[in-house]
Amino acid sequence: MFNRKRRLRQAAAIASISSLVTGCGVLSSDSSDSKGPITVGTTSAPSTLDPAASWDQSWELFRNIYQTLLSYPSGATTPQPDAAESCRFADSSNRTYRCRLRSGLKFSDGHTLDAAAVKYSIDRIRKINLNGGPAGLLGSLDRVQVLGDSDIVFHLNKPDATFPFVLATPAMSIVDPEEYPASSLRKDGKVYGSGPYTLRSYEDGKRAELAKNDSYKGAAERKNDAVTIRYYRESAPMVADLKKGSLDVAFRGLDADDIVGLQKHNTDGSLQLIEGSGIEINYLVFNPRDPWAGKAAVRKAVAQVIDRGAIAHKVYKDTVEPLYSMVPKGLTGHTTDFFDDFGSPSAAKARKILTTAGITQRVPLTLWYTSDRYGSQTKPEFAEIKRQLEDSGLFTVTLKDRPWKTYVTGYQKGEYPVFGRGWFPDFPDPDNFIAPFVGKQNALGTPYPAPEITGVLLPRSRSVSDRANVVSDFEQAQKILVDDARLLPLWQGKQFVAASDDISGAEQALDPSTIMMMGELSRKTSW
């Protein structure tokens, strides 16, 4: 999943709120929306409405319209029951996980949500088994057992202390068996979930209109009656709409220039900027099947040339910070291995890496990026990467881009020699910054065997319930990733939400995966 230091909400997202200029006094917040639906802007449009197809920021919408057994109520840092009444490991080896459903659960079409529907939803993900899809999250699951209408037992093929985190991801959204085919994706654009909101209308790439689901039974609060999500291709028009009052909240995809401008120039107190820690990362992926990107010497030469500090400062105006491992700062197991191995950027050292491998010509590389997913800064970021590589005298770089929907298809098919990805965590654990990228089935669509990681380090770490005790395993895993240099971390983001001054709850709206829970947003009641 892709976005922007201090302390995490124990690995979460929003730490503090700072109004740009003090506004009018406020007594309390209120759930009535006298000005109509709260309108939220983002540059992360869903790629699909079907949970079985998504391992990306489609989850932002899913969290609000579907329901999972577990989720993160406001303030929670570990998964808590949502559709479930209770969940727990039923054994000491972390191999049997049992949940009991709340009573009276229904889908938005009126059909009953029972244990059979939960089993159907999870089995469906594995049966469809979409390349680069969420089935990769279920590698430790052996089978799902139903006991009556309310009890579900997950039998794991190995110990996995992270399994509750997996069940809390929107990928595990529960769908109506009568409406979603068992072995193929739903393609009619309709949604029948049991989440906090119903999807009243949806226009692909443009907007989603959410209405409060009166039959919802779960942990999420709804402090408003309706939310409209507007999808933008770029930050500038989104911020312009926020400034003129046609947008209440701007989130995900705010450009550095817009953030700096909001910090400096809001003189009338009409806007607030919420800044907090983020654990999303940005990185490059090298395709091992490409004749050039597949060479370890080429990948290591790129790693030796890349100047992360210049990218963070010149392109992102220090709204992000350089990252030297796949596990970000703030999480157990974070290291600086890429800096420790490669040090400061050096064309001379990179040349030596290439010549030692017998490569004396300029290396031709094509770098791909998505044009409409991570904000307008992506294009200048890749222009800066191209400049750095070509100025070394060692590379000839071609840049290409596609919109997100076709971009995903391209990397899943292995079409790109080198491509950019961002990762918004599925859950706040170091496992989620290693496991999704390795193995035969992974989020990148390119197999990465890494047998020591997948066969030893991850299984051993998953047997440990106290996640503070898995440091050494993740340090070893990251050393392997550095030695292979197939994934090249670039930066770690901070998290920013901009909102009009009459909006309350934005500082509580992000869960530990930095997914926005729309129900936390409300309009303030003033003096």
XYZ file of C-alpha atoms in Angstrom:
527
model
C 0.000 0.000 0.000
C 2.250 4.672 -0.086
C 2.204 8.121 1.981
C 4.370 10.258 4.550
C 8.209 11.011 12.829
C 7.757 11.128 16.062
C 5.883 8.445 17.992
C 3.291 6.188 16.405
C -0.046 5.684 18.014
C 1.852 2.546 19.003
C 2.540 1.914 15.386
C -0.348 3.864 14.137
C -0.761 7.097 12.360
C -1.953 10.277 13.942
C -0.076 11.640 16.912
C -0.905 15.306 17.223
C -3.105 18.036 15.878
C -1.961 21.552 15.211
C -4.367 24.171 13.908
C -2.679 26.567 11.544
C -4.426 29.524 13.159
C -6.846 29.465 16.066
C -10.459 29.524 14.970
C -13.631 30.258 16.899
C -14.328 28.644 20.267
C -15.860 25.198 20.263
C -18.141 23.549 22.778
C -18.682 20.077 21.398
C -19.260 17.991 18.303
C -22.591 16.835 17.097
C -23.773 14.129 14.730
C -26.249 16.258 12.813
C -25.065 17.293 9.367
C -26.913 20.560 8.811
C -24.672 21.298 5.826
C -25.224 17.923 4.200
C -22.773 15.034 3.914
C -19.192 15.518 5.085
C -17.082 15.591 1.943
C -13.649 13.939 1.960
C -11.099 14.256 -0.847
C -8.345 11.776 -1.669
C -6.126 10.829 -4.606
C -6.500 7.110 -3.811
C -9.457 5.882 -5.819
C -10.412 2.214 -5.417
C -9.205 -0.175 -8.094
C -12.113 -2.549 -7.347
C -15.240 -2.910 -5.202
C -14.661 -6.615 -4.606
C -12.576 -7.483 -1.510
C -11.278 -10.675 -3.133
C -9.471 -8.557 -5.734
C -7.823 -5.942 -3.569
C -4.488 -5.652 -1.784
C -4.276 -1.875 -2.163
C -5.921 1.360 -1.040
C -9.343 0.160 -2.142
C -9.326 -0.844 1.525
C -10.034 2.796 2.426
C -13.540 2.403 1.063
C -13.944 -1.210 2.188
C -13.331 -0.345 5.863
C -16.427 1.847 5.769
C -18.863 -0.258 3.750
C -17.930 -3.844 4.608
C -17.377 -5.492 7.969
C -14.580 -7.706 9.272
C -14.521 -9.995 12.283
C -11.990 -7.678 13.932
C -11.121 -4.031 13.395
C -9.616 -1.054 15.225
C -12.111 1.057 17.182
C -10.959 4.619 17.819
C -7.892 4.574 20.068
C -7.225 0.849 19.699
C -3.754 -0.325 18.676
C -4.554 -4.031 18.484
C -7.484 -5.703 16.713
C -10.784 -5.717 18.607
C -14.088 -7.524 17.835
C -16.310 -5.925 15.193
C -18.622 -8.405 13.466
C -17.361 -10.813 16.107
C -18.536 -10.686 19.693
C -15.260 -12.305 20.770
C -12.139 -13.838 19.222
C -9.179 -15.652 20.767
C -6.522 -18.279 20.206
C -7.952 -21.513 21.555
C -4.556 -23.117 22.060
C -1.120 -22.164 23.385
C 0.626 -22.773 20.050
C -1.167 -19.986 18.097
C -2.589 -22.469 15.590
C -6.315 -22.478 16.382
C -8.204 -19.185 16.333
C -11.894 -19.060 17.272
C -14.458 -16.295 16.856
C -18.099 -15.972 17.891
C -20.328 -13.599 15.912
C -22.581 -10.903 17.316
C -26.245 -11.831 17.118
C -28.594 -10.321 14.548
C -26.025 -9.366 11.907
C -27.411 -8.594 8.464
C -26.103 -7.498 5.092
C -27.433 -4.294 3.550
C -29.728 -6.367 1.303
C -31.403 -7.872 4.392
C -29.786 -11.293 4.160
C -28.434 -12.866 7.338
C -24.712 -12.670 8.096
C -23.776 -15.900 9.849
C -20.738 -18.122 10.347
C -21.297 -19.736 6.956
C -21.019 -16.322 5.280
C -17.695 -15.694 7.025
C -16.322 -19.047 5.877
C -17.630 -18.415 2.359
C -15.903 -15.011 2.217
C -12.502 -16.325 3.332
C -12.679 -19.461 1.189
C -13.686 -17.315 -1.784
C -10.508 -15.230 -1.529
C -8.413 -18.378 -1.691
C -10.455 -19.957 -4.467
C -10.244 -16.884 -6.715
C -6.544 -16.606 -5.780
C -5.938 -13.455 -7.811
C -2.278 -12.845 -8.643
C -1.120 -10.005 -6.368
C -4.422 -10.268 -4.501
C -5.198 -10.764 -0.804
C -4.895 -14.554 -0.860
C -1.232 -13.896 -0.107
C -2.254 -12.790 3.381
C -3.691 -16.238 4.144
C -0.570 -18.342 3.764
C -0.835 -19.683 7.315
C -4.504 -20.688 7.008
C -5.242 -24.397 6.576
C -9.037 -24.460 6.753
C -12.076 -22.670 8.125
C -14.595 -24.592 10.236
C -18.154 -23.536 11.058
C -19.767 -24.577 14.350
C -23.442 -23.673 14.208
C -24.596 -20.259 13.064
C -22.276 -18.164 15.234
C -18.889 -19.859 15.714
C -15.986 -19.944 13.282
C -12.705 -21.767 13.873
C -9.604 -20.997 11.830
C -7.174 -23.911 11.744
C -3.668 -22.728 10.858
C -0.968 -24.834 9.240
C 1.677 -23.235 11.466
C 1.777 -20.904 14.479
C 0.835 -17.349 13.498
C 0.493 -14.684 16.185
C -0.241 -12.141 13.430
C -3.416 -13.928 12.243
C -5.779 -11.605 14.212
C -4.153 -8.664 12.397
C -4.859 -10.363 9.068
C -8.539 -10.843 9.977
C -8.730 -7.124 10.788
C -7.640 -6.083 7.294
C -10.408 -4.958 4.928
C -9.254 -7.724 2.566
C -11.114 -10.107 4.897
C -14.388 -8.229 4.445
C -17.456 -10.427 4.813
C -19.629 -10.638 1.690
C -23.095 -12.048 1.041
C -22.817 -15.582 -0.414
C -26.044 -15.023 -2.347
C -24.608 -11.995 -4.145
C -20.898 -12.738 -4.687
C -19.863 -15.668 -6.937
C -17.680 -18.242 -5.221
C -14.981 -18.545 -7.872
C -15.014 -15.252 -9.754
C -15.066 -11.541 -9.034
C -18.238 -9.515 -8.901
C -18.397 -7.161 -11.875
C -21.742 -5.352 -11.675
C -20.450 -2.520 -9.450
C -22.894 -3.274 -6.645
C -21.973 -3.709 -2.995
C -23.793 -5.637 -0.269
C -21.884 -5.366 2.979
C -22.661 -4.980 6.670
C -20.314 -2.106 7.495
C -20.939 1.264 9.174
C -22.181 2.748 5.892
C -23.965 1.598 2.776
C -22.679 2.606 -0.644
C -25.532 4.766 -1.899
C -23.875 5.520 -5.247
C -20.486 5.111 -6.853
C -18.858 6.697 -9.884
C -15.587 4.994 -10.713
C -12.614 7.306 -10.175
C -14.855 10.227 -9.251
C -16.943 9.749 -6.117
C -18.500 7.417 -3.579
C -21.579 8.450 -1.609
C -21.957 6.743 1.766
C -25.076 6.704 3.922
C -25.257 5.579 7.554
C -26.182 1.903 7.793
C -28.967 1.758 10.375
C -28.695 -2.031 10.698
C -24.952 -1.997 11.438
C -23.865 -3.848 14.568
C -20.197 -3.406 15.382
C -17.511 -1.354 17.103
C -17.360 1.660 14.792
C -18.915 4.941 15.844
C -20.833 7.081 13.372
C -20.777 10.770 14.294
C -22.306 11.773 10.979
C -25.149 10.551 8.818
C -23.466 10.606 5.419
C -20.070 11.017 3.763
C -19.188 11.767 0.171
C -15.705 10.738 -0.933
C -14.362 12.607 -3.948
C -11.460 11.141 -5.907
C -8.853 13.434 -7.446
C -5.977 12.751 -9.800
C -3.833 15.515 -8.287
C -3.392 17.386 -5.026
C -3.769 20.975 -6.294
C -7.461 20.849 -7.311
C -8.251 18.931 -4.115
C -6.660 21.642 -1.955
C -8.302 24.363 -4.047
C -11.715 22.819 -3.334
C -10.854 22.613 0.373
C -9.918 26.302 0.446
C -13.101 27.413 -1.277
C -15.265 25.311 1.025
C -16.605 22.682 -1.378
C -14.528 20.034 0.402
C -14.425 19.420 4.171
C -11.385 17.138 4.466
C -8.382 16.427 2.208
C -6.464 13.245 2.873
C -4.062 10.900 1.077
C -2.106 12.453 -1.755
C -1.485 15.952 -0.408
C 1.579 17.246 -2.233
C 4.572 18.733 -0.447
C 3.987 22.190 -1.936
C 0.383 22.153 -0.790
C 1.341 21.000 2.715
C 3.996 23.712 3.011
C 1.522 26.259 1.673
C -1.102 25.220 4.209
C 1.487 25.467 7.005
C 2.509 28.979 6.042
C -0.354 30.837 4.498
C -3.608 30.073 6.295
C -4.172 33.539 7.746
C -7.909 33.487 8.449
C -8.034 30.350 10.596
C -10.517 28.644 8.273
C -8.403 25.500 7.917
C -6.584 23.089 10.179
C -3.663 20.799 9.336
C -3.276 17.592 11.294
C 0.242 16.181 11.211
C 1.242 12.858 12.674
C 3.616 9.958 12.397
C 3.255 7.680 9.438
C 4.495 4.182 8.745
C 3.812 4.065 5.036
C 6.830 3.649 2.792
C 7.877 4.261 -0.813
C 10.196 1.893 -2.658
C 11.424 0.571 -6.011
C 10.868 -2.997 -7.198
C 13.271 -4.752 -9.588
C 11.892 -7.474 -11.856
C 14.250 -10.491 -11.720
C 13.078 -11.623 -15.163
C 14.326 -8.461 -16.865
C 17.747 -8.886 -18.547
C 19.179 -5.836 -16.767
C 17.108 -5.400 -13.594
C 17.566 -9.126 -13.020
C 21.313 -8.652 -12.464
C 22.263 -8.194 -8.789
C 25.155 -5.901 -9.773
C 22.775 -3.525 -11.571
C 20.407 -3.393 -8.610
C 23.265 -2.761 -6.162
C 24.707 -0.052 -8.405
C 21.339 1.704 -8.386
C 21.248 1.372 -4.585
C 24.735 2.885 -4.442
C 23.767 5.920 -6.557
C 20.320 6.795 -5.156
C 20.361 9.917 -2.966
C 17.334 9.569 -0.688
C 18.089 12.833 1.111
C 17.866 14.770 -2.144
C 14.517 13.145 -2.960
C 13.124 13.948 0.506
C 14.359 17.553 0.453
C 14.120 18.639 -3.187
C 10.950 16.831 -4.189
C 9.020 16.388 -0.940
C 10.223 19.537 0.923
C 11.076 17.398 3.981
C 7.515 16.188 4.413
C 9.043 12.692 4.167
C 12.332 11.292 5.463
C 14.920 8.949 3.931
C 14.385 5.250 4.606
C 17.145 2.630 4.633
C 15.158 -0.530 5.394
C 11.796 -1.976 4.410
C 10.632 -1.811 8.035
C 10.004 1.854 8.912
C 11.088 3.760 11.980
C 8.806 3.217 14.941
C 8.340 -0.511 14.441
C 10.208 -3.422 15.991
C 13.053 -4.558 13.764
C 13.753 -1.288 11.952
C 17.359 -1.092 10.727
C 19.537 1.137 8.528
C 21.066 -1.744 6.545
C 21.029 -0.034 3.152
C 23.022 2.868 4.577
C 25.300 0.512 6.520
C 26.089 -1.474 3.358
C 26.200 1.271 0.750
C 26.908 4.447 2.731
C 26.565 7.826 1.030
C 25.714 7.968 -2.709
C 28.822 7.307 -4.821
C 29.095 6.946 -8.603
C 32.644 5.638 -8.221
C 31.548 2.800 -5.922
C 28.658 1.999 -8.233
C 30.998 1.849 -11.234
C 33.207 -0.608 -9.359
C 30.194 -2.824 -8.600
C 29.309 -2.927 -12.299
C 32.816 -3.431 -13.684
C 33.492 -6.220 -11.183
C 30.464 -7.953 -12.683
C 31.795 -7.370 -16.205
C 29.361 -4.557 -17.051
C 31.199 -1.646 -18.714
C 28.479 -0.054 -20.852
C 25.741 2.324 -19.749
C 22.921 0.224 -18.359
C 19.536 0.870 -20.025
C 16.670 0.846 -17.523
C 12.979 1.640 -17.894
C 11.356 2.915 -14.712
C 7.594 2.849 -14.355
C 5.358 4.794 -12.001
C 1.632 5.341 -11.572
C 0.331 8.699 -12.718
C -2.701 9.012 -10.447
C -2.214 7.111 -7.202
C 0.252 8.684 -4.809
C -0.061 12.373 -5.581
C 1.475 14.806 -8.016
C 4.936 14.512 -6.452
C 5.440 11.069 -7.998
C 6.334 12.431 -11.419
C 9.049 14.839 -10.157
C 10.293 12.094 -7.821
C 10.961 9.799 -10.752
C 12.457 12.674 -12.739
C 14.898 13.168 -9.835
C 15.719 9.449 -9.760
C 16.367 9.544 -13.511
C 18.626 12.589 -13.061
C 20.616 10.929 -10.294
C 21.135 7.703 -12.230
C 22.059 9.386 -15.506
C 24.349 11.962 -13.851
C 26.395 9.037 -12.522
C 27.324 8.245 -16.112
C 26.323 4.607 -15.569
C 22.672 4.456 -16.647
C 20.366 5.509 -19.442
C 16.861 5.811 -18.003
C 13.474 5.872 -19.709
C 10.454 6.890 -17.637
C 6.977 5.584 -18.321
C 3.686 5.861 -16.453
C 0.162 4.525 -16.401
C -2.980 5.224 -14.373
C -3.323 2.951 -11.342
C -5.833 0.448 -12.685
C -3.758 -0.504 -15.715
C -0.517 -0.002 -13.777
C -1.499 -2.777 -11.363
C -2.255 -5.127 -14.238
C 1.132 -4.376 -15.757
C 3.230 -5.195 -12.723
C 1.138 -8.254 -11.923
C 2.002 -9.537 -15.391
C 5.693 -8.756 -14.883
C 5.807 -6.128 -17.623
C 7.976 -3.564 -15.822
C 11.784 -3.833 -15.401
C 11.733 -1.409 -12.449
C 8.637 0.116 -10.906
C 7.612 2.297 -7.986
C 5.282 1.200 -5.233
C 4.046 2.634 -2.013
C 2.974 0.574 0.952
C 0.330 1.554 3.449
C 0.585 -1.205 6.066
C -2.081 -3.867 6.309
C -1.359 -3.875 10.033
C 1.258 -2.243 12.289
C 3.767 -5.091 12.665
C 7.182 -5.634 11.023
C 5.840 -8.851 9.516
C 3.691 -6.743 7.223
C 6.699 -4.973 5.729
C 8.450 -8.238 4.837
C 5.952 -11.054 4.265
C 3.787 -9.372 1.563
C 6.798 -8.966 -0.746
C 8.333 -12.441 -0.598
C 7.193 -15.924 -1.514
C 5.628 -17.376 -4.629
C 2.408 -15.428 -4.082
C 3.007 -11.838 -3.039
C 1.603 -8.326 -3.356
C 3.981 -7.433 -6.181
C 2.987 -10.142 -8.620
C 6.634 -11.191 -9.091
C 7.669 -14.357 -7.240
C 10.468 -13.834 -4.708
C 11.327 -17.231 -3.154
C 13.592 -16.037 -0.259
C 13.414 -19.496 1.411
C 15.223 -18.470 4.620
C 12.707 -15.680 5.170
C 9.576 -17.617 4.227
C 10.679 -20.984 5.626
C 12.526 -20.016 8.806
C 12.417 -16.396 9.931
C 8.749 -15.553 9.379
C 7.400 -18.837 10.812
C 9.662 -18.497 13.864
C 8.642 -14.898 14.477
C 4.938 -15.750 14.112
C 5.162 -18.242 16.934
C 6.004 -15.364 19.309
C 2.981 -13.579 20.772
C 5.065 -10.774 22.322
C 6.071 -8.884 19.209
C 8.863 -7.037 21.069
C 10.756 -10.341 21.051
C 11.048 -10.766 17.275
C 13.751 -8.155 16.615
C 16.544 -10.531 15.588
C 14.401 -12.402 13.068
C 13.435 -9.222 11.259
C 16.966 -7.879 11.357
C 18.119 -11.077 9.631
C 15.300 -10.867 7.099
C 16.231 -7.325 6.183
C 19.882 -8.285 5.741
C 18.756 -10.831 3.150
C 16.672 -8.182 1.370
C 19.669 -5.832 1.255
C 21.934 -8.561 -0.117
C 19.416 -9.291 -2.895
C 18.573 -5.585 -3.479
C 15.372 -6.540 -5.295
C 13.443 -4.043 -3.163
C 14.934 -0.582 -2.645
C 13.323 1.530 0.106
C 13.352 5.261 -0.635
C 11.407 7.179 2.003
C 9.012 6.986 4.930
C 6.113 9.373 5.075
C 4.531 11.534 7.676
C 0.761 11.658 7.764
C -1.188 14.810 6.949
C -4.903 15.551 6.978
C -6.204 19.000 6.050
C -9.714 19.978 7.119
C -11.976 22.958 7.399
C -12.081 24.494 10.866
C -15.625 23.293 11.568
C -14.681 19.597 11.208
C -13.982 17.575 14.339
C -12.521 14.089 14.706
C -9.918 14.086 11.951
C -7.170 13.443 14.491
C -8.935 10.252 15.644
C -10.114 9.104 12.233
C -7.051 7.116 11.169
C -6.682 3.554 12.349
C -3.239 1.953 12.943
C -3.007 1.162 9.230
C -3.700 4.846 8.442
C -7.101 3.941 6.950
C -9.690 6.636 7.540
C -12.742 5.662 9.573
C -15.270 8.085 8.159
C -17.599 7.742 11.150
C -15.182 9.691 13.368
C -15.724 12.883 11.362
C -18.350 15.402 12.477
C -19.172 19.080 12.349
C -18.414 21.192 15.389
C -21.057 22.963 17.400
C -19.843 26.496 18.130
C -20.708 29.039 20.752
